[in-house]
Coordinates of C-alpha atoms in Angstrom, one line a residue:
M1 CA 79.3 151.9 87.2
F2 CA 80.9 155.3 87.8
Q3 CA 81.6 158.0 85.3
I4 CA 85.1 159.4 84.7
L5 CA 86.0 162.5 82.7
I6 CA 89.4 162.2 81.1
V7 CA 90.9 165.6 80.2
D8 CA 94.1 165.8 78.1
D9 CA 94.9 167.7 74.9
E10 CA 96.8 164.7 73.5
F11 CA 94.4 162.2 71.8
I12 CA 96.9 159.4 72.1
E13 CA 97.1 159.9 75.9
R14 CA 93.3 159.8 76.3
E15 CA 93.1 156.6 74.2
G16 CA 95.9 155.0 76.2
M17 CA 94.0 155.6 79.5
K18 CA 90.8 154.4 78.0
R19 CA 92.5 151.1 76.9
L20 CA 93.8 150.5 80.4
I21 CA 90.3 151.0 81.8
Q22 CA 88.9 148.5 79.3
K23 CA 91.7 146.0 79.6
Y24 CA 91.4 145.8 83.4
K25 CA 87.6 145.9 83.3
L26 CA 87.3 148.8 85.7
P27 CA 83.7 149.8 86.4
L28 CA 83.9 153.1 84.6
T29 CA 82.1 154.8 81.7
V30 CA 84.3 157.4 80.0
L31 CA 83.7 161.0 79.0
E32 CA 86.5 163.0 77.2
A33 CA 87.6 166.6 76.9
E34 CA 90.6 168.2 75.2
N35 CA 91.0 171.1 77.6
G36 CA 89.8 172.7 80.8
E37 CA 87.1 174.8 79.3
E38 CA 85.5 171.9 77.5
A39 CA 85.8 169.8 80.7
L40 CA 84.1 172.4 82.8
A41 CA 81.2 172.5 80.4
L42 CA 80.8 168.7 80.6
L43 CA 81.0 168.9 84.4
R44 CA 78.0 171.3 84.4
T45 CA 75.9 169.1 82.2
H46 CA 76.8 165.5 83.0
P47 CA 77.0 163.5 86.2
V48 CA 80.7 162.8 86.8
D49 CA 82.2 160.9 89.7
I50 CA 85.9 161.1 88.9
L51 CA 87.9 163.8 87.1
L52 CA 91.3 162.7 85.7
T53 CA 93.1 165.7 84.2
D54 CA 96.5 166.6 82.7
I55 CA 98.1 169.8 83.8
K56 CA 99.6 171.4 80.7
M57 CA 96.7 172.2 78.3
P58 CA 95.7 175.2 76.2
F59 CA 92.9 177.7 77.1
M60 CA 92.6 176.4 80.8
D61 CA 95.3 174.4 82.5
G62 CA 94.6 171.4 84.7
L63 CA 95.2 173.1 88.0
E64 CA 92.8 175.9 87.2
L65 CA 90.3 173.3 86.1
C66 CA 90.8 171.5 89.5
R67 CA 90.1 174.8 91.3
R68 CA 86.9 175.6 89.4
A69 CA 85.7 172.0 89.4
R70 CA 86.1 171.9 93.2
E71 CA 84.0 175.1 93.5
L72 CA 81.4 173.6 91.2
L73 CA 81.3 170.1 92.7
P74 CA 82.8 170.0 96.3
E75 CA 82.4 166.2 96.5
L76 CA 84.1 165.4 93.1
T77 CA 87.0 163.0 93.3
I78 CA 89.9 164.5 91.3
M79 CA 93.1 162.8 90.0
I80 CA 96.0 164.4 88.1
V81 CA 98.2 162.7 85.5
S82 CA 101.1 164.8 84.3
A83 CA 104.7 164.7 83.1
Y84 CA 105.5 167.4 85.6
G85 CA 106.4 166.3 89.1
E86 CA 107.6 169.6 90.4
F87 CA 106.9 170.5 94.0
E88 CA 104.8 173.6 93.0
Y89 CA 102.3 171.4 91.1
A90 CA 102.2 168.9 93.9
Q91 CA 101.6 171.6 96.5
R92 CA 98.8 173.2 94.5
A93 CA 97.3 169.7 94.1
I94 CA 97.2 169.3 97.8
D95 CA 95.4 172.7 98.1
Y96 CA 92.7 171.4 95.8
H97 CA 92.3 168.1 97.7
I98 CA 93.5 166.0 94.8
F99 CA 93.0 162.3 95.5
S100 CA 96.0 161.0 93.4
Y101 CA 98.9 162.5 91.4
L102 CA 100.1 160.1 88.6
L103 CA 103.3 160.8 86.6
K104 CA 103.7 160.2 82.9
P105 CA 104.7 157.9 81.4
I106 CA 102.1 155.9 83.3
D107 CA 103.2 152.9 85.3
V108 CA 100.5 150.3 84.8
N109 CA 100.8 148.9 88.3
E110 CA 100.6 152.4 89.8
F111 CA 97.6 153.2 87.6
I112 CA 95.7 150.0 88.8
R113 CA 96.6 150.7 92.4
A114 CA 95.4 154.3 92.2
F115 CA 92.2 153.4 90.4
T116 CA 91.4 150.5 92.8
Q117 CA 91.6 153.0 95.7
V118 CA 89.5 155.7 93.9
I119 CA 86.8 153.2 93.0
E120 CA 86.6 151.9 96.6
L121 CA 86.2 155.5 97.7
C122 CA 83.4 156.1 95.1
E123 CA 81.6 152.9 96.3
K124 CA 81.9 154.1 99.9
D125 CA 80.5 157.5 98.9
Q126 CA 77.7 155.9 97.0
E127 CA 76.7 153.8 100.0
Q128 CA 76.8 156.8 102.3
E129 CA 74.7 158.9 99.8
K130 CA 72.1 156.1 99.7
E131 CA 72.1 156.0 103.5
H132 CA 71.7 159.8 103.6
R133 CA 68.6 159.6 101.3
L134 CA 67.0 156.8 103.3
L135 CA 67.6 158.6 106.5
G136 CA 66.0 161.7 105.0
L137 CA 62.9 159.7 104.1
I138 CA 62.3 158.0 107.5
H139 CA 63.1 161.2 109.5
A140 CA 61.5 163.6 107.1
Y141 CA 61.2 166.5 109.5
Q142 CA 64.8 166.0 110.7
H143 CA 66.2 166.0 107.2
Q144 CA 64.3 169.2 106.3
A145 CA 65.8 170.9 109.3
L146 CA 69.3 169.9 108.3
H147 CA 68.9 170.3 104.5
P148 CA 66.2 172.8 103.7
G149 CA 64.6 172.5 100.3
G150 CA 64.8 169.7 97.8
E151 CA 62.8 166.5 97.4
V152 CA 64.3 163.3 98.8
T153 CA 63.9 159.9 97.2
S154 CA 65.0 156.6 98.6
G155 CA 66.7 155.2 95.5
I156 CA 64.6 152.0 95.9
D157 CA 62.7 151.0 92.8
F158 CA 59.2 150.7 94.1
A159 CA 57.9 149.8 90.6
R160 CA 59.8 146.5 90.9
H161 CA 59.9 146.0 94.7
R162 CA 57.8 146.0 97.8
V163 CA 59.7 146.7 101.0
Q164 CA 59.7 145.4 104.5
M165 CA 61.8 147.3 107.1
L166 CA 63.5 145.6 110.1
L167 CA 64.8 147.8 112.9
I168 CA 67.8 146.4 114.9
D169 CA 68.2 147.8 118.4
Y170 CA 71.2 146.9 120.7
D171 CA 71.4 147.8 124.4
L172 CA 75.1 148.3 123.9
P173 CA 76.7 150.8 121.4
V174 CA 78.0 148.1 119.0
F175 CA 77.7 150.1 115.8
D176 CA 80.6 152.5 116.5
A177 CA 83.1 149.8 115.7
E178 CA 85.6 150.2 112.8
Q179 CA 83.8 147.5 110.8
D180 CA 80.0 147.1 111.0
R181 CA 79.5 143.3 110.8
V182 CA 75.7 143.4 110.7
P183 CA 75.3 143.5 106.9
V184 CA 77.5 140.4 106.6
M185 CA 75.5 138.6 109.3
V186 CA 72.2 139.5 107.6
K187 CA 73.4 138.1 104.3
S188 CA 74.3 134.8 106.1
A189 CA 70.9 134.6 107.7
V190 CA 68.5 136.0 105.1
A191 CA 68.5 135.0 101.5
M192 CA 67.1 138.2 99.9
P193 CA 68.4 141.5 98.8
F194 CA 68.3 144.5 101.2
E195 CA 69.4 148.0 101.7
Y196 CA 71.0 149.0 105.0
V197 CA 71.4 152.3 107.0
N198 CA 73.0 152.8 110.3
L199 CA 71.0 155.2 112.5
N200 CA 73.3 155.6 115.5
E201 CA 75.6 153.6 117.8
H202 CA 72.7 151.5 119.0
Q203 CA 70.4 151.1 116.0
S204 CA 70.4 150.1 112.3
L205 CA 67.6 149.7 109.8
L206 CA 67.2 147.1 107.1
F207 CA 65.0 147.5 103.9
F208 CA 64.3 144.0 102.5
L209 CA 63.4 144.1 98.8
M210 CA 60.7 141.7 97.5
D211 CA 60.0 141.3 93.8
R212 CA 56.4 142.4 93.0
K213 CA 56.0 139.7 90.3
G214 CA 56.2 136.7 92.7
Q215 CA 54.9 135.7 96.1
P216 CA 56.8 137.7 98.7
Q217 CA 59.2 135.6 100.7
M218 CA 59.1 137.2 104.1
P219 CA 62.4 137.4 106.1
E220 CA 62.6 135.3 109.2
P221 CA 63.4 137.7 112.1
A222 CA 63.8 134.9 114.6
K223 CA 66.6 133.3 112.6
L224 CA 68.3 136.7 112.2
L225 CA 67.9 137.4 115.9
E226 CA 69.6 134.1 116.8
R227 CA 72.5 135.0 114.5
L228 CA 72.9 138.5 116.0
V229 CA 72.7 137.3 119.6
R230 CA 75.5 134.7 119.0
A231 CA 77.7 137.4 117.7
D232 CA 77.5 140.1 120.4
D233 CA 76.9 140.4 124.1
G234 CA 73.9 142.4 125.4
R235 CA 70.2 142.4 124.5
V236 CA 69.0 142.7 120.9
T237 CA 65.5 143.8 119.9
L238 CA 64.2 143.5 116.4
V239 CA 61.1 145.3 115.2
S240 CA 59.6 143.9 112.0
G241 CA 57.5 146.3 110.0
S242 CA 54.6 145.7 107.6
L243 CA 55.0 145.0 103.8
L244 CA 55.0 148.4 102.0
S245 CA 54.2 149.1 98.4
E246 CA 54.8 152.9 98.2
E247 CA 57.8 155.0 99.1
S248 CA 55.5 157.5 100.8
E249 CA 54.6 154.8 103.5
L250 CA 58.2 154.6 104.8
A251 CA 58.2 157.5 107.3
A252 CA 54.8 156.5 108.9
E253 CA 55.8 152.9 109.2
F254 CA 59.1 153.8 110.8
K255 CA 57.3 155.9 113.4
R256 CA 55.1 152.8 114.2
M257 CA 58.3 150.7 114.5
E258 CA 59.8 153.2 117.0
S259 CA 56.6 153.2 119.0
V260 CA 56.6 149.4 119.1
L261 CA 60.2 149.4 120.1
E262 CA 59.3 151.0 123.5
D263 CA 57.8 147.6 124.4
K264 CA 61.3 146.2 124.6
F265 CA 61.4 147.3 128.3
F266 CA 59.0 144.5 129.1
Y267 CA 61.4 141.8 127.7
Q268 CA 64.6 141.2 129.6
E269 CA 66.0 139.0 126.9
S270 CA 66.5 139.5 123.1
T271 CA 63.2 139.4 121.2
V272 CA 61.3 140.2 118.0
L273 CA 58.4 142.7 118.0
F274 CA 55.9 143.4 115.2
T275 CA 54.0 146.5 114.1
D276 CA 51.1 144.4 112.8
G277 CA 50.1 143.1 116.2
S278 CA 51.3 139.6 115.6
Q279 CA 53.5 139.4 118.7
G280 CA 53.2 136.0 120.2
K281 CA 53.0 134.1 116.9
E282 CA 56.7 133.6 116.9
E283 CA 58.1 130.7 119.0
L284 CA 59.5 132.7 121.9
S285 CA 60.1 130.5 124.9
D286 CA 58.6 131.7 128.2
T287 CA 57.5 135.0 126.6
I288 CA 54.4 135.4 128.7
S289 CA 55.8 134.5 132.1
K290 CA 58.8 136.7 131.6
L291 CA 56.5 139.5 130.4
M292 CA 54.4 139.2 133.5
D293 CA 57.4 139.3 135.8
R294 CA 58.3 142.6 134.2
V295 CA 54.7 143.9 134.7
Y296 CA 54.9 142.9 138.4
W297 CA 58.1 144.8 138.7
H298 CA 56.5 148.0 137.4
L299 CA 53.6 147.5 139.9
E300 CA 56.1 147.1 142.8
M301 CA 58.0 150.2 141.5
K302 CA 54.6 152.1 141.6
D303 CA 55.2 153.0 137.9
D304 CA 51.5 153.2 136.9
Y305 CA 52.3 154.1 133.3
G306 CA 54.7 151.1 132.9
F307 CA 52.2 148.8 134.7
R308 CA 49.3 149.8 132.4
K309 CA 51.4 149.5 129.3
G310 CA 52.6 146.1 130.4
V311 CA 49.1 144.9 130.9
E312 CA 48.1 146.1 127.4
L313 CA 51.2 144.4 125.9
F314 CA 50.2 141.2 127.7
F315 CA 46.7 141.1 126.0
K316 CA 48.3 142.1 122.7
T317 CA 50.7 139.2 123.0
V318 CA 48.1 136.6 123.7
D319 CA 45.6 137.9 121.2
G320 CA 45.4 135.4 118.4
S321 CA 48.7 133.7 119.2
G322 CA 47.1 130.3 119.5
Q323 CA 49.9 129.2 121.8
H324 CA 48.1 129.6 125.1
S325 CA 44.9 127.9 126.5
A326 CA 42.0 130.0 127.8
I327 CA 42.4 128.5 131.2
Y328 CA 46.1 129.4 131.4
I329 CA 45.4 133.0 130.3
K330 CA 42.6 133.3 132.9
Y331 CA 44.9 131.9 135.6
L332 CA 47.5 134.6 134.7
C333 CA 44.9 137.3 135.0
T334 CA 43.9 136.1 138.5
Q335 CA 47.6 136.2 139.4
L336 CA 47.7 139.8 138.1
V337 CA 44.6 140.8 140.0
S338 CA 46.0 139.2 143.1
K339 CA 49.2 141.2 142.8
V340 CA 47.2 144.4 142.4
W341 CA 45.0 143.5 145.4
E342 CA 48.1 142.8 147.5
T343 CA 49.9 146.0 146.5
S344 CA 46.8 148.1 147.3
G345 CA 46.6 146.7 150.9
R346 CA 43.1 145.3 150.4
D347 CA 42.0 142.3 152.6
D348 CA 38.3 141.8 151.5
S349 CA 38.4 138.1 150.6
Q350 CA 34.8 138.0 149.4
A351 CA 35.3 140.9 147.0
F352 CA 38.5 139.3 145.7
K353 CA 36.6 136.0 145.2
G354 CA 33.9 137.8 143.2
M355 CA 36.6 139.3 140.9
V356 CA 38.2 135.9 140.3
E357 CA 34.8 134.4 139.5
G358 CA 34.2 137.2 137.0
I359 CA 37.6 136.5 135.3
F360 CA 36.9 132.7 135.0
G361 CA 33.4 133.4 133.8
S362 CA 34.6 135.5 130.9
K363 CA 33.5 134.2 127.5
S364 CA 36.1 136.0 125.3
L365 CA 39.4 137.7 125.5
A366 CA 37.7 141.1 125.2
A367 CA 35.5 140.3 128.1
L368 CA 38.5 139.1 130.1
K369 CA 40.3 142.3 129.3
A370 CA 37.3 144.3 130.4
Q371 CA 37.3 142.4 133.8
V372 CA 40.9 143.2 134.5
H373 CA 40.5 146.8 133.5
E374 CA 37.5 147.1 135.8
V375 CA 39.6 145.8 138.7
M376 CA 42.4 148.1 137.9
A377 CA 40.0 151.1 137.8
M378 CA 38.4 150.0 141.1
L379 CA 41.8 149.9 142.9
G380 CA 43.0 153.1 141.4
K381 CA 45.6 151.5 139.2
E382 CA 44.7 153.2 135.9
A383 CA 47.5 155.4 135.0
E384 CA 46.9 159.1 134.8
E385 CA 48.6 161.4 132.3
P386 CA 51.2 163.6 134.1
S387 CA 50.3 167.2 134.5
P388 CA 51.7 169.4 131.8
E389 CA 53.9 171.2 134.3
Q390 CA 55.4 167.9 135.7
G391 CA 56.1 166.6 132.2
K392 CA 57.7 169.8 131.0
K393 CA 59.9 170.0 134.2
V394 CA 61.2 166.5 133.6
I395 CA 61.9 167.1 129.9
K396 CA 63.6 170.4 130.8
D397 CA 65.9 168.5 133.2
I398 CA 66.6 165.8 130.6
L399 CA 67.4 168.3 127.9
K400 CA 69.8 170.0 130.3
L401 CA 71.5 166.7 131.1
I402 CA 71.9 166.0 127.4
E403 CA 73.3 169.5 126.7
D404 CA 75.8 169.1 129.6
N405 CA 76.8 165.5 128.9
Y406 CA 76.5 164.8 125.1
M407 CA 80.2 164.4 124.9
S408 CA 80.0 161.4 127.2
D409 CA 78.6 157.9 126.9
I410 CA 75.0 158.7 128.0
S411 CA 72.1 156.3 127.6
L412 CA 68.4 156.1 128.4
K413 CA 69.1 154.2 131.6
W414 CA 71.7 156.8 132.7
L415 CA 69.2 159.6 132.1
A416 CA 66.3 157.8 133.8
D417 CA 68.4 157.1 136.9
R418 CA 69.1 160.8 137.3
V419 CA 65.5 161.9 137.1
F420 CA 64.3 159.0 139.2
L421 CA 62.0 157.5 136.6
T422 CA 61.8 154.1 134.9
Q423 CA 63.2 153.8 131.4
T424 CA 59.7 152.9 130.2
Y425 CA 58.1 156.0 131.5
L426 CA 60.9 158.4 130.5
S427 CA 60.9 157.0 127.0
Y428 CA 57.1 157.5 126.7
L429 CA 57.3 161.0 128.2
F430 CA 60.2 162.2 126.1
H431 CA 58.6 161.0 122.9
K432 CA 55.3 162.6 123.9
E433 CA 56.9 166.0 124.7
V434 CA 59.8 166.2 122.1
G435 CA 58.4 164.1 119.3
Q436 CA 61.3 161.7 118.9
T437 CA 63.3 159.0 120.8
I438 CA 66.0 159.9 123.2
V439 CA 68.7 158.0 121.2
K440 CA 67.8 159.8 118.0
F441 CA 67.8 163.2 119.8
I442 CA 71.2 162.6 121.3
T443 CA 72.6 161.7 117.9
L444 CA 71.1 164.9 116.4
V445 CA 72.5 167.1 119.1
R446 CA 76.0 165.6 118.6
M447 CA 75.8 166.2 114.8
Q448 CA 74.7 169.8 115.4
K449 CA 77.5 170.4 117.9
A450 CA 80.0 168.9 115.5
A451 CA 78.9 171.2 112.8
A452 CA 79.3 174.2 115.1
L453 CA 82.8 173.2 116.1
L454 CA 83.8 172.7 112.5
R455 CA 82.6 176.2 111.6
D456 CA 83.9 178.0 114.7
T457 CA 87.1 176.3 115.8
H458 CA 90.4 175.1 114.4
L459 CA 90.2 171.7 116.3
T460 CA 91.1 168.7 114.2
I461 CA 88.3 166.4 113.1
A462 CA 89.6 163.7 115.4
E463 CA 89.4 166.2 118.4
I464 CA 85.9 167.2 117.4
S465 CA 84.9 163.5 117.2
Q466 CA 85.9 163.0 120.8
Q467 CA 84.4 166.3 122.0
V468 CA 80.9 165.3 120.7
G469 CA 81.0 161.8 122.2
F470 CA 82.4 159.5 119.5
M471 CA 85.3 157.3 120.4
N472 CA 85.8 156.1 116.8
N473 CA 86.8 158.8 114.4
S474 CA 85.9 156.9 111.2
Y475 CA 82.5 156.1 112.6
F476 CA 82.0 159.8 113.4
C477 CA 82.9 160.8 109.9
K478 CA 80.5 158.3 108.4
M479 CA 77.6 159.4 110.6
F480 CA 78.4 163.1 109.9
K481 CA 78.2 162.5 106.2
I482 CA 74.9 160.6 106.5
Y483 CA 73.3 163.4 108.5
H484 CA 74.9 166.5 106.8
G485 CA 75.3 165.1 103.3
C486 CA 79.1 165.8 103.1
S487 CA 82.3 164.8 105.0
P488 CA 83.4 166.9 108.0
A489 CA 86.4 168.2 105.9
K490 CA 84.1 169.3 103.1
F491 CA 81.6 170.9 105.6
R492 CA 84.5 172.9 107.1
E493 CA 85.8 174.0 103.7
T494 CA 82.4 175.2 102.4
A495 CA 81.5 176.8 105.8
G496 CA 84.7 178.7 105.9

């Protein structure tokens, strides 16, 4: 329900509009005022979504009320209803960004049309405000930088619900379309309530709500993945978070999800990853063999970091999965050691035989992992941290590339190719040095550049949208409001 304040000095006019609202079951609760001064006092003390005001009233007329209401509540939706249709009134109404101008006597069809539109606008604003709050919680430091001061809450009732987050990551920028189809697809695949926030052109985040009173019915990520893959080209990665009981846990869990997402580089096809270490418990065909192919690729590319991370992911995947026999896992480890041996140029067959015997003689997965690590250390394949100077030089180059190209369709792959690193290693290094993912950083840069252009230039919003790398103007406006808390037009108005 939304709250409307009806302002008219004629009692019968206010009653007539209230009856129309009740008759057509509009989702509105009504406040009333007889004049502008009374209305302004109510606006200061009550939450109001819509202001509907007459023009000719004693003490303070409707247009003066619109001006002062706009100063007080920049995001307030304002409608005028008046017997006066002169150009002067209409022109001043435009200056105050009035949503609708209705003439008395009221035409019922026009009344319903105007209110249908204004309620749709309020619903859209409500959803964007909810996304803005959720974004502020999962990126607490980022939100504080954009909006200093003020405590942020998610709007989720944690007294009634526990929450499980699911991160959706596309290789392609699918979320900059006019209509985001993902919420509809989620509803068709998962029978439970959820909140939804779009993070950027590549990523969205779901908050599944589970009633605390009953047994939690966990969502099935594999089923959702299948639905998403059928709908769009490109690779989709889902990261399933842990079940959370407190709002304060959201930010830390989301950071874990972002960290786990980096493992997507070891899966060439769409997959589901988990923050609780249960990777491999899902029925993912050929997961291990495809993972090992990727590990070998990192070895051949001499990407020590990617190789080491891939080996760790291999052991994490098989640990407790119950889907792979001990003999099969030991066989894969011998293949791995063989590849390392071959890459290093060693030809000591007796030493290699001893390593293989050690692998097959391992009594546990921990012992097996220790054997493989011993071989990697012996052959100099343990990755070393880059020197601080090397890391800072690469990041400086990346930041310059982003600064020079944020208006273009840049991606992690595009950046990695230009600094001659693998995506895996660059993703790790950037997060280590900057403290956030590249995709998130690019979006933040674009939002900051857009704000500067709105303050300092007379470019249209559509022109600014294109200049900061958004091809879809409506998507740009939506993302701007989520990040800055108001529309680009309102931002420009208040900044000016």
